Amino acid sequence: MSHTTRTGEIHVPILARVEGEGALDIRIAAGRIEALKLRIFEPPRLFEKLLEGRSTQDVIDSVARICGICPVAYQMSAVAAIESILGVTPSPWVEAMRRVMYCGEWLQSHSLHIHLLAAPDFLGYDSAPAMAKDHPDEVRRGLRLQGLGNEIIRTFGGRSVHPVGLCPGGFFHAPDAATMQRLREQLAKGLEEARELIAWTAGLPIPEDDQDFVSVSLRHPRDYPITAGRIVSDQGLDIDPADFEQRFREFQVPHSTALHAQLDGHPYLVGPLARLNNNLDRLPADLRQLLDDCGVAFPSRNMFHSIVARAVEIHVALAEALRLTEDYEPAAEPRVEVPTRAGVGFGCTEAPRGILWHRYALDDEARVVEAQIVPPTSQNQARMEEDLVTSLTRFGLERDDDALRLHGEMVIRNYDPCISCATHFLDFHVVRK
Amino acid sequence: MTTGTRRARIAVHKFSSCDGCQLAFLNLGEPLLTLAETVDILHFAEAGPIDEEAEVDIAFVEGSVATSQDAARLRGIRERSRYLVTIGACATAGGIQALRNLHDADEWVSGVYAQPEHIDLLADSTPIAETVKVDLELWGCPVSGEQVLGATKAMLAGHLPRVDHSAVCMECKRQQAVCVMVSQGRPCMGPVTSTGCGAICPRWQRDCYACYGPAVQANVSALATHLADTGMPADEVARRLLFINGHAEPFRAEGLDWQARVITRQGSEEEQG
Ligand code: SF4
Ligand code: SF4
């Protein structure tokens, strides 16, 4: 078998350092990739069905359980949809504190991904504890930032995984001023560490791999998008979340329990890189400067720059949490009364991994008649497959199975795929004949 | 458990779940690095190491049995592990996804998928202990870092920890939290729910929804009757019981009983009409 006409199959049975279970199958024939399948075999848990008949509070408490890493995102998209149906506008205090809580999740999820899941790839380790032996300060800084994110969530929700604080109309409980003061002191220290983190990620040995893709994210008139905005792309898309289904289509492929999605019939990217590419002008001036100085040019077409984008968003999250709690006082009444009524509503927020779209139909007792949830990882699946074909071909299909497997896993990990979310990934197969 | 000759071996396995219980390890911070230095973590896909076939001293299992492949994989894990510990409501009680056990699962699958024939899903989501022997059950959705770390330390010292399953109410009293049932009339599940969370919900001024499973000697039917007496419709009482730990007894039997009352009542209304 000559290098240019290599034929065979590669199979990666369980993907390490991704959330959930999946596998990768590649068939190479005559030196090119004939078929590539990212198989997600995480069993579906059928949330959209089990929500039927449930109250709005049950929805908020249930959808968190779709994903242990981004429960806040699920709760926030759900509560936005529910409040739009019930005709409730939360107070400015609630709006601001929800954004702070969401920042906690970005901080926790991004930091976990950078340090425990992605960075070991770039530095050649198979796990964070292994990496910690040679890079103890960096790993510990990462764990501290992750812990800080968890602390923010805990402040508003009692615990960081499946927090219990959110309700239609606001929060059950307002943290007291002393608690917030203590949190703010830690956040200020974290901000300094976030600056160092950006420089560190920008200095990692990141492969060159520019590709064509469409970046899709929210866009807000004033802020870096987190809890609200219109859905936009860098190709001119600009729609209200209510019109999502007119342009985006979800469909099933036989090799995955997660539905795929396309925008106008084509794959697209959601997540930190897409968000940053589309919202550079929404960064605070000092962060923009920091980014210009770090040596990575954004908008970027290199998917591997996702790790830098995550570090930038860690900075955004910390700075936003500090800004929004500057003159913090607990609200006397952290929630408004909500009526019960029927209707259809949409919620779309920026989960750490990208836009998370929910649609609910409620009956006149505000119980769920129908629910539909489109998580970021489903949306990225088609893009991941497209990326894998390009990246592995560029990497060199003549390389041995282990090298291809490692590179494939590294490409996939960039997307921080959350397979638990997507099923509501990775076993690796290459077939070379 | 550490013999003089080698370090203890640990594995973390995943079945049908949200990954939230594994985070109890990944969110430990510094203690995670310490743990990784004292034991050999041989299988923990989300954290890096993959060796599903490894012989271990402690296997932590997250998630419920949900596909046609799961039972065989689980039996293999059981054979190769000295202690098998379930972490969380999914592994210990079937999880929130066990709500499908009360419905026509096929109908649910075809409600979500255009080609349901490609989906491998058992009709029921079941706890690990319905398939293999479990040495220790850690309840909670999710379990906390203290729970997993405490249990690990006890097992490394050679014994299984004793877990307190008294009611959340006891914890509220210890923490001097104001009772949300008495002060706000909220339908709190605290009286029948196992402690372990630190009474988070009452301390957050809301009702407990039983994510830590049933307490010992929980008088579930008395609580359900009380909720109905204060004006909660029977179907809502049923939904309170049939939620995150709805597959666990006595929540399940009592929940089904209240569900049956709804159906009977609807039936008799139809007869009258
Ligand atoms: S018990 Fe709850 S937190 Fe744990 S895996 Fe299951 S759904 Fe997630
Ligand atoms: S109070 Fe109840 S619902 Fe809340 S965290 Fe504790 S056990 Fe779970």
XYZ file of C-alpha atoms and ligand atoms in Angstrom, chain A residues 45 65 161-162, chain B residues 17-21 62 88-90 140-142, ligand 1:
24
model
C -33.303 10.866 27.909
C -30.631 17.876 34.382
C -24.562 21.779 39.633
C -28.354 22.019 39.257
C -26.869 10.625 32.830
C -26.129 14.340 32.609
C -22.496 13.973 33.787
C -23.338 16.181 36.765
C -22.337 13.592 39.354
C -22.986 7.348 37.285
C -26.512 10.093 42.049
C -30.193 9.695 41.379
C -29.707 8.233 37.878
C -28.566 13.096 45.224
C -29.079 14.864 41.922
C -26.248 15.678 41.905
S -28.228 12.098 39.279
Fe -28.718 14.130 38.502
S -26.748 15.177 38.505
Fe -26.291 12.982 38.675
S -25.993 12.327 36.571
Fe -28.153 11.985 37.050
S -29.202 13.842 36.335
Fe -27.047 14.306 36.473
